[in-house]
Tab-separated table of C-alpha atoms and ligand atoms in Angstrom:
chain	number	residue	atom	x	y	z
P	1	UNK	CA	157.898	-68.983	33.469
P	2	UNK	CA	158.943	-65.589	34.823
P	3	UNK	CA	159.798	-62.609	32.658
P	4	UNK	CA	163.546	-62.386	32.054
P	5	UNK	CA	165.618	-59.415	30.903
P	6	UNK	CA	167.746	-59.517	27.768
P	7	UNK	CA	171.246	-61.049	27.986
P	8	UNK	CA	173.806	-58.811	29.668
P	9	UNK	CA	171.414	-56.621	31.595
P	10	UNK	CA	171.831	-58.427	34.908
P	11	UNK	CA	175.633	-58.002	34.542
P	12	UNK	CA	175.239	-54.265	35.018
P	13	UNK	CA	176.257	-52.660	38.307
P	14	UNK	CA	174.211	-49.527	38.890
P	15	UNK	CA	176.091	-46.329	38.104
P	16	UNK	CA	176.868	-44.378	41.269
P	17	UNK	CA	177.057	-40.602	40.839
P	18	UNK	CA	179.144	-38.178	42.886
P	19	UNK	CA	177.907	-37.519	46.429
P	20	UNK	CA	176.010	-34.270	46.912
P	21	UNK	CA	175.142	-34.005	50.594
P	22	UNK	CA	176.474	-34.790	54.056
P	23	UNK	CA	174.117	-35.329	56.982
P	24	UNK	CA	174.385	-32.468	59.437
P	25	UNK	CA	176.706	-30.295	57.311
P	26	UNK	CA	175.301	-27.107	55.762
P	27	UNK	CA	178.158	-25.568	53.818
P	28	UNK	CA	178.774	-28.517	51.484
P	29	UNK	CA	181.367	-28.106	48.754
P	30	UNK	CA	180.652	-30.548	45.940
P	31	UNK	CA	183.752	-31.333	43.926
P	32	UNK	CA	182.732	-34.870	43.057
P	33	UNK	CA	181.047	-34.591	39.642
P	34	UNK	CA	183.203	-32.285	37.495
P	35	UNK	CA	180.557	-29.579	37.406
P	36	UNK	CA	181.351	-26.023	36.323
P	37	UNK	CA	181.685	-23.837	39.461
P	38	UNK	CA	180.698	-20.744	37.464
P	39	UNK	CA	177.447	-22.276	36.232
P	40	UNK	CA	175.919	-21.649	32.815
P	41	UNK	CA	176.096	-18.474	30.741
P	42	UNK	CA	173.604	-15.710	31.626
P	43	UNK	CA	172.311	-15.928	28.061
P	44	UNK	CA	171.446	-19.590	28.638
P	45	UNK	CA	169.564	-18.751	31.836
P	46	UNK	CA	167.583	-16.042	30.028
P	47	UNK	CA	166.738	-18.418	27.178
P	48	UNK	CA	165.511	-20.921	29.732
P	49	UNK	CA	163.183	-18.336	31.308
P	50	UNK	CA	161.761	-17.445	27.904
P	51	UNK	CA	161.234	-21.124	27.128
P	52	UNK	CA	159.080	-21.447	30.253
P	53	UNK	CA	156.368	-19.471	28.426
P	54	UNK	CA	155.941	-22.188	25.806
P	55	UNK	CA	155.868	-25.352	27.857
P	56	UNK	CA	152.548	-26.526	26.435
P	57	UNK	CA	154.220	-26.951	23.032
P	58	UNK	CA	156.124	-30.054	21.984
P	59	UNK	CA	159.801	-29.366	21.344
P	60	UNK	CA	161.441	-29.356	17.932
P	61	UNK	CA	162.040	-32.865	16.687
P	62	UNK	CA	164.838	-32.041	14.231
P	63	UNK	CA	166.769	-29.793	16.672
P	64	UNK	CA	167.494	-27.519	13.707
P	65	UNK	CA	168.240	-24.415	15.773
P	66	UNK	CA	170.732	-26.077	18.071
P	67	UNK	CA	172.383	-28.033	15.269
P	68	UNK	CA	172.821	-24.837	13.240
P	69	UNK	CA	174.372	-23.072	16.248
P	70	UNK	CA	176.763	-25.981	16.876
P	71	UNK	CA	177.660	-26.041	13.184
P	72	UNK	CA	178.424	-22.320	13.194
P	73	UNK	CA	180.469	-22.284	16.374
P	74	UNK	CA	182.522	-25.411	15.650
P	75	UNK	CA	182.675	-25.093	11.856
P	76	UNK	CA	180.918	-28.324	10.977
P	77	UNK	CA	178.033	-29.538	8.852
P	78	UNK	CA	174.805	-29.449	10.929
P	79	UNK	CA	173.430	-32.342	8.855
P	80	UNK	CA	176.045	-34.549	10.472
P	81	UNK	CA	175.225	-33.486	14.034
P	82	UNK	CA	172.790	-35.396	16.258
P	83	UNK	CA	171.616	-34.091	19.639
P	84	UNK	CA	170.907	-36.270	22.644
P	85	UNK	CA	169.593	-36.231	26.190
P	86	UNK	CA	173.124	-35.776	27.467
P	87	UNK	CA	175.984	-37.321	25.508
P	88	UNK	CA	175.176	-40.432	27.537
P	89	UNK	CA	172.085	-41.056	25.429
P	90	UNK	CA	174.136	-40.898	22.235
P	91	UNK	CA	176.863	-43.166	23.612
P	92	UNK	CA	174.120	-45.678	24.451
P	93	UNK	CA	172.427	-45.305	21.033
P	94	UNK	CA	175.751	-46.040	19.353
P	95	UNK	CA	175.971	-49.344	21.226
P	96	UNK	CA	172.310	-50.119	20.559
P	97	UNK	CA	172.780	-49.550	16.840
P	98	UNK	CA	176.121	-51.262	16.356
P	99	UNK	CA	176.792	-53.884	19.048
P	100	UNK	CA	174.875	-56.959	20.152
P	101	UNK	CA	175.402	-60.527	21.374
P	102	UNK	CA	178.711	-61.954	20.139
P	103	UNK	CA	180.186	-58.501	19.485
P	104	UNK	CA	182.979	-56.899	21.468
P	105	UNK	CA	183.047	-53.387	22.904
P	106	UNK	CA	186.479	-52.110	23.933
P	107	UNK	CA	187.415	-49.525	26.519
P	108	UNK	CA	190.382	-49.102	28.808
P	109	UNK	CA	191.256	-50.068	32.344
P	110	UNK	CA	190.421	-46.718	33.955
P	111	UNK	CA	187.796	-45.773	31.348
P	112	UNK	CA	184.479	-44.072	32.137
P	113	UNK	CA	182.213	-46.347	34.206
P	114	UNK	CA	179.326	-46.043	31.735
P	115	UNK	CA	181.133	-47.850	28.884
P	116	UNK	CA	180.634	-51.396	30.252
P	117	UNK	CA	176.993	-50.490	30.895
P	118	UNK	CA	176.472	-49.544	27.235
P	119	UNK	CA	177.999	-52.888	26.196
P	120	UNK	CA	176.051	-55.055	28.642
P	121	UNK	CA	172.766	-53.249	28.080
P	122	UNK	CA	172.923	-54.423	24.477
P	123	UNK	CA	174.166	-57.947	25.107
P	124	UNK	CA	177.643	-57.229	23.733
P	125	UNK	CA	180.843	-58.369	25.436
P	126	UNK	CA	182.821	-55.678	27.280
P	127	UNK	CA	186.591	-55.978	26.763
P	128	UNK	CA	188.870	-54.099	29.158
P	129	UNK	CA	192.249	-53.033	27.765
P	130	UNK	CA	195.202	-52.220	30.050
P	131	UNK	CA	196.521	-48.674	30.346
P	132	UNK	CA	200.137	-47.697	30.941
P	133	UNK	CA	200.719	-45.432	33.946
P	134	UNK	CA	197.156	-44.096	33.775
P	135	UNK	CA	197.483	-43.301	30.082
P	136	UNK	CA	195.629	-44.960	27.240
P	137	UNK	CA	197.924	-47.328	25.374
P	138	UNK	CA	197.175	-47.219	21.645
P	139	UNK	CA	199.242	-50.338	20.928
P	140	UNK	CA	197.321	-52.322	23.552
P	141	UNK	CA	194.013	-51.107	22.119
P	142	UNK	CA	195.012	-52.055	18.573
P	143	UNK	CA	196.247	-55.451	19.755
P	144	UNK	CA	192.893	-56.090	21.468
P	145	UNK	CA	190.865	-55.471	18.303
P	146	UNK	CA	189.416	-58.583	16.661
P	147	UNK	CA	186.947	-59.193	13.840
P	148	UNK	CA	184.255	-59.070	16.540
P	149	UNK	CA	185.166	-55.572	17.740
P	150	UNK	CA	182.343	-53.158	16.964
P	151	UNK	CA	183.063	-50.176	19.195
P	152	UNK	CA	186.095	-48.636	20.893
P	153	UNK	CA	185.035	-46.066	23.510
P	154	UNK	CA	187.650	-43.598	24.570
P	155	UNK	CA	187.355	-40.312	26.452
P	156	UNK	CA	189.928	-37.694	25.455
P	157	UNK	CA	190.743	-36.081	27.867
P	158	UNK	CA	190.074	-39.200	29.920
P	159	UNK	CA	187.970	-39.383	33.069
P	160	UNK	CA	189.053	-39.985	35.858
P	161	UNK	CA	192.759	-39.825	34.939
P	162	UNK	CA	192.720	-36.422	33.222
P	163	UNK	CA	195.403	-37.569	30.780
P	164	UNK	CA	194.967	-37.352	27.017
P	165	UNK	CA	196.246	-38.765	23.758
P	166	UNK	CA	197.912	-36.382	21.320
P	167	UNK	CA	196.967	-35.929	17.675
P	168	UNK	CA	199.507	-38.412	16.325
P	169	UNK	CA	198.388	-41.187	18.689
P	170	UNK	CA	194.721	-40.591	17.863
P	171	UNK	CA	195.496	-40.752	14.166
P	172	UNK	CA	197.402	-44.007	14.623
P	173	UNK	CA	194.401	-45.463	16.443
P	174	UNK	CA	191.896	-44.297	13.832
P	175	UNK	CA	194.063	-45.712	11.042
P	176	UNK	CA	194.683	-48.973	12.861
P	177	UNK	CA	191.276	-50.100	14.065
P	178	UNK	CA	189.295	-52.418	11.790
P	179	UNK	CA	186.926	-50.737	9.288
P	180	UNK	CA	184.152	-52.780	10.901
P	181	UNK	CA	184.586	-51.043	14.286
P	182	UNK	CA	183.607	-47.541	15.342
P	183	UNK	CA	186.079	-45.376	17.234
P	184	UNK	CA	184.026	-43.228	19.600
P	185	UNK	CA	185.911	-40.186	20.875
P	186	UNK	CA	184.044	-39.020	23.953
P	187	UNK	CA	184.883	-35.325	24.162
P	188	UNK	CA	183.114	-34.504	27.432
P	189	UNK	CA	186.160	-32.452	28.502
P	190	UNK	CA	187.430	-31.387	25.057
P	191	UNK	CA	186.571	-27.690	25.509
P	192	UNK	CA	188.967	-27.443	28.447
P	193	UNK	CA	191.890	-28.083	26.077
P	194	UNK	CA	192.882	-24.984	24.145
P	195	UNK	CA	193.239	-25.691	20.438
P	196	UNK	CA	192.049	-29.326	20.555
P	197	UNK	CA	189.529	-30.092	17.779
P	198	UNK	CA	188.015	-32.989	19.811
P	199	UNK	CA	188.600	-35.330	16.869
P	200	UNK	CA	186.722	-33.321	14.214
P	201	UNK	CA	189.446	-33.799	11.601
P	202	UNK	CA	189.415	-37.560	12.212
P	203	UNK	CA	185.625	-37.703	11.849
P	204	UNK	CA	185.962	-35.848	8.533
P	205	UNK	CA	188.591	-38.287	7.338
P	206	UNK	CA	187.314	-41.666	8.618
P	207	UNK	CA	183.700	-42.860	8.265
P	208	UNK	CA	184.098	-45.017	11.374
P	209	UNK	CA	185.137	-42.255	13.788
P	210	UNK	CA	182.459	-40.556	15.909
P	211	UNK	CA	182.893	-37.636	18.292
P	212	UNK	CA	180.530	-36.996	21.223
P	213	UNK	CA	180.256	-33.765	23.200
P	214	UNK	CA	178.284	-32.510	26.164
P	215	UNK	CA	176.746	-29.393	27.683
P	216	UNK	CA	177.181	-30.921	31.153
P	217	UNK	CA	180.767	-29.860	31.803
P	218	UNK	CA	182.200	-26.568	30.522
P	219	UNK	CA	178.724	-25.214	29.695
P	220	UNK	CA	177.494	-25.860	33.231
P	221	UNK	CA	174.187	-27.401	32.112
P	222	UNK	CA	174.404	-30.921	33.533
P	223	UNK	CA	170.964	-30.563	35.071
P	224	UNK	CA	169.314	-29.999	31.675
P	225	UNK	CA	170.739	-33.081	29.900
P	226	UNK	CA	172.096	-32.031	26.491
P	227	UNK	CA	174.783	-33.629	24.368
P	228	UNK	CA	175.628	-34.015	20.715
P	229	UNK	CA	177.622	-36.152	18.347
P	230	UNK	CA	179.338	-35.519	15.019
P	231	UNK	CA	179.881	-38.411	12.625
P	232	UNK	CA	179.741	-39.530	8.998
P	233	UNK	CA	176.326	-39.142	7.352
P	234	UNK	CA	175.878	-42.918	7.370
P	235	UNK	CA	176.297	-43.184	11.139
P	236	UNK	CA	174.089	-40.139	11.772
P	237	UNK	CA	171.317	-41.619	9.588
P	238	UNK	CA	171.436	-44.837	11.618
P	239	UNK	CA	171.333	-43.077	14.998
P	240	UNK	CA	168.502	-40.769	13.875
P	241	UNK	CA	166.303	-43.822	13.249
P	242	UNK	CA	166.443	-44.964	16.838
P	243	UNK	CA	166.518	-41.768	18.874
P	244	UNK	CA	163.248	-40.633	20.430
P	245	UNK	CA	161.591	-37.874	18.365
P	246	UNK	CA	161.348	-35.573	21.420
P	247	UNK	CA	164.470	-36.671	23.282
P	248	UNK	CA	165.391	-33.065	24.169
P	249	UNK	CA	163.016	-30.690	25.942
P	250	UNK	CA	162.325	-27.232	24.488
P	251	UNK	CA	163.959	-25.470	27.471
P	252	UNK	CA	167.069	-27.624	27.059
P	253	UNK	CA	167.304	-26.852	23.339
P	254	UNK	CA	166.882	-23.110	23.937
P	255	UNK	CA	169.432	-22.967	26.747
P	256	UNK	CA	171.992	-25.010	24.832
P	257	UNK	CA	171.710	-22.842	21.737
P	258	UNK	CA	172.348	-19.710	23.789
P	259	UNK	CA	175.151	-21.405	25.725
P	260	UNK	CA	177.101	-22.562	22.685
P	261	UNK	CA	176.921	-19.086	21.149
P	262	UNK	CA	178.259	-17.427	24.315
P	263	UNK	CA	181.904	-18.028	23.478
P	264	UNK	CA	183.114	-15.406	25.944
P	265	UNK	CA	181.647	-17.345	28.869
P	266	UNK	CA	183.128	-20.622	27.617
P	267	UNK	CA	186.542	-18.990	27.221
P	268	UNK	CA	186.380	-17.491	30.710
P	269	UNK	CA	185.551	-20.913	32.172
P	270	UNK	CA	188.351	-22.554	30.203
P	271	UNK	CA	191.017	-20.083	31.255
P	272	UNK	CA	189.944	-19.928	34.913
P	273	UNK	CA	189.901	-23.725	35.039
P	274	UNK	CA	193.412	-23.918	33.599
P	275	UNK	CA	194.754	-21.330	36.044
P	276	UNK	CA	193.181	-22.867	39.141
P	277	UNK	CA	193.987	-26.438	38.058
P	278	UNK	CA	197.679	-25.531	37.754
P	279	UNK	CA	197.621	-23.785	41.114
P	280	UNK	CA	195.859	-26.658	42.862
P	281	UNK	CA	198.112	-29.335	41.337
P	282	UNK	CA	201.190	-27.381	42.441
P	283	UNK	CA	199.873	-26.786	45.954
P	284	UNK	CA	198.943	-30.451	46.386
P	285	UNK	CA	202.321	-31.605	45.070
P	286	UNK	CA	203.977	-29.454	47.758
P	287	UNK	CA	201.890	-31.316	50.319
P	288	UNK	CA	203.200	-34.626	48.993
P	289	UNK	CA	200.136	-35.399	46.871
P	290	UNK	CA	201.251	-35.706	43.239
P	291	UNK	CA	199.056	-35.921	40.143
P	292	UNK	CA	199.525	-36.494	36.430
P	293	UNK	CA	199.306	-33.306	34.376
P	294	UNK	CA	195.577	-32.917	33.885
P	295	UNK	CA	194.010	-31.571	30.712
P	296	UNK	CA	190.453	-31.506	32.102
P	297	UNK	CA	188.526	-29.769	34.926
P	298	UNK	CA	189.693	-32.142	37.630
P	299	UNK	CA	192.873	-33.532	39.119
P	300	UNK	CA	193.538	-37.157	39.958
P	301	UNK	CA	195.349	-36.837	43.301
P	302	UNK	CA	197.590	-39.786	44.217
P	303	UNK	CA	198.116	-40.772	47.828
P	304	UNK	CA	200.687	-43.058	49.401
P	305	UNK	CA	198.243	-45.945	49.785
P	306	UNK	CA	194.625	-46.980	49.526
P	307	UNK	CA	194.293	-46.441	53.290
P	308	UNK	CA	195.554	-42.874	53.055
P	309	UNK	CA	193.306	-42.045	50.100
P	310	UNK	CA	190.219	-43.420	51.832
P	311	UNK	CA	191.094	-41.676	55.090
P	312	UNK	CA	191.618	-38.331	53.336
P	313	UNK	CA	188.356	-38.687	51.434
P	314	UNK	CA	186.503	-39.395	54.709
P	315	UNK	CA	188.313	-36.595	56.570
P	316	UNK	CA	187.213	-34.047	53.968
P	317	UNK	CA	183.681	-35.462	53.674
P	318	UNK	CA	183.224	-35.034	57.440
P	319	UNK	CA	183.740	-31.281	56.963
P	320	UNK	CA	181.445	-31.141	53.947
P	321	UNK	CA	184.023	-31.329	51.145
P	322	UNK	CA	182.882	-34.012	48.716
P	323	UNK	CA	185.471	-35.501	46.390
P	324	UNK	CA	185.351	-38.643	44.268
P	325	UNK	CA	187.221	-41.633	45.647
P	326	UNK	CA	187.967	-43.692	42.532
P	327	UNK	CA	188.753	-47.123	43.932
P	328	UNK	CA	185.964	-48.401	41.682
P	329	UNK	CA	187.970	-47.263	38.648
P	330	UNK	CA	190.935	-49.454	39.542
P	331	UNK	CA	192.680	-46.490	41.167
P	332	UNK	CA	192.503	-47.388	44.882
P	333	UNK	CA	195.130	-44.854	46.016
P	334	UNK	CA	193.544	-41.928	44.133
P	335	UNK	CA	190.907	-39.259	44.636
P	336	UNK	CA	189.476	-37.210	41.786
P	337	UNK	CA	189.033	-33.555	42.698
P	338	UNK	CA	186.992	-31.224	40.498
P	339	UNK	CA	188.565	-27.803	39.968
P	340	UNK	CA	186.202	-25.383	41.681
P	341	UNK	CA	186.327	-21.593	41.908
P	342	UNK	CA	189.257	-19.986	43.692
P	343	UNK	CA	187.769	-20.136	47.197
P	344	UNK	CA	186.863	-23.816	46.736
P	345	UNK	CA	190.337	-24.722	45.502
P	346	UNK	CA	191.865	-22.971	48.507
P	347	UNK	CA	189.441	-24.691	50.878
P	348	UNK	CA	190.207	-28.160	49.538
P	349	UNK	CA	193.977	-27.645	49.528
P	350	UNK	CA	193.827	-26.268	53.077
P	351	UNK	CA	191.828	-29.292	54.257
P	352	UNK	CA	194.197	-31.771	52.604
P	353	UNK	CA	197.083	-29.888	54.238
P	354	UNK	CA	195.409	-30.329	57.637
P	355	UNK	CA	194.848	-34.012	56.922
P	356	UNK	CA	198.500	-34.512	55.950
P	357	UNK	CA	199.641	-32.597	59.016
P	358	UNK	CA	197.419	-34.622	61.318
P	359	UNK	CA	198.214	-38.061	59.923
S	1	LIG	C1	180.575	-36.283	32.359
S	1	LIG	C2	180.924	-37.212	31.270
S	1	LIG	C3	180.074	-37.375	30.175
S	1	LIG	C4	178.861	-36.515	30.035
S	1	LIG	O1	177.691	-37.187	30.137
S	1	LIG	P1	176.334	-36.410	29.848
S	1	LIG	O2	175.382	-37.530	29.631
S	1	LIG	O3	176.551	-35.594	28.614
S	1	LIG	O4	176.034	-35.572	31.048
S	1	LIG	C5	180.440	-38.257	29.170
S	1	LIG	N1	181.608	-38.921	29.235
S	1	LIG	C6	182.476	-38.763	30.257
S	1	LIG	C7	183.767	-39.477	30.244
S	1	LIG	C8	182.132	-37.915	31.304
S	1	LIG	O5	182.977	-37.779	32.332
């Protein structure tokens, strides 16, 4: 008998990240992974340099410094914060702790490609719920819940659509899902939305609502792998039992603590993103490439057809502009474009203009 993996694992299609290089092209512009064009805060870079002096030491296992900083900045109880190796680790731990064979894990039609992987990796059944015009449909999600539902994963703002649910819709969802299911609000892009609490009030009110956050997007630290979650004490106690004791490196902890405290840098990134996103969406619309109003750091550009979207993606890639074609997300006529700095936004709009003019 040969060794065999656990049920579900062979159902997983490997996650494919955004492209980062083009053969033969030097000046590559990577707008395929929603990275922050301004990079991390200077304070985070300095903290990282200092941390290099202590690499022979094991990192903190309770993450007390980072949890205290997160608690201070976001006004929440550090005892109910857990840090992970990217928010991806926490999203996976949630599935590991709460979903197994016979259980259902819900997410939506154009939801983040990792959600089915978290379900399958733990032998649970992924359930895909339809969206309505690239927006999450709360009624459809509630209708899909059964007594087997254990987790509902939902990114708000959503990736790759960029759309988001308002407070009232989120509340209706939190109130409506079964008590035996967790509502996981993936807030990877929450900081780009001025005034949005990322679901904090819902976590405080409902024991079965969890919020996850990341340092990979607005904080510009994707390469260091840091995320966190905020949940009821019961959920945190469960997740703490199964996370690795040294899941975050000392340099990552130090950089993240400095980054979260540098509110001026975060605010600059948020406002620049909003300004350039609006400009880019308007300029593309004038070229005949519409998009839904985005609340994140990317735009989902809609083309006339799958052929046109693929051709535009290839046309730009040939000149070193890497975007994310999202046919794999059930959006065959769309390309996701990360909002870069001003020069990058101008370069991408110019290239799409040339493509439209030539085709
Ligand atoms: C980028 C992204 C994340 C972040 O993952 P990390 O593991 O924290 O880098 C999580 N969810 C969504 C929807 C994302 O787009």
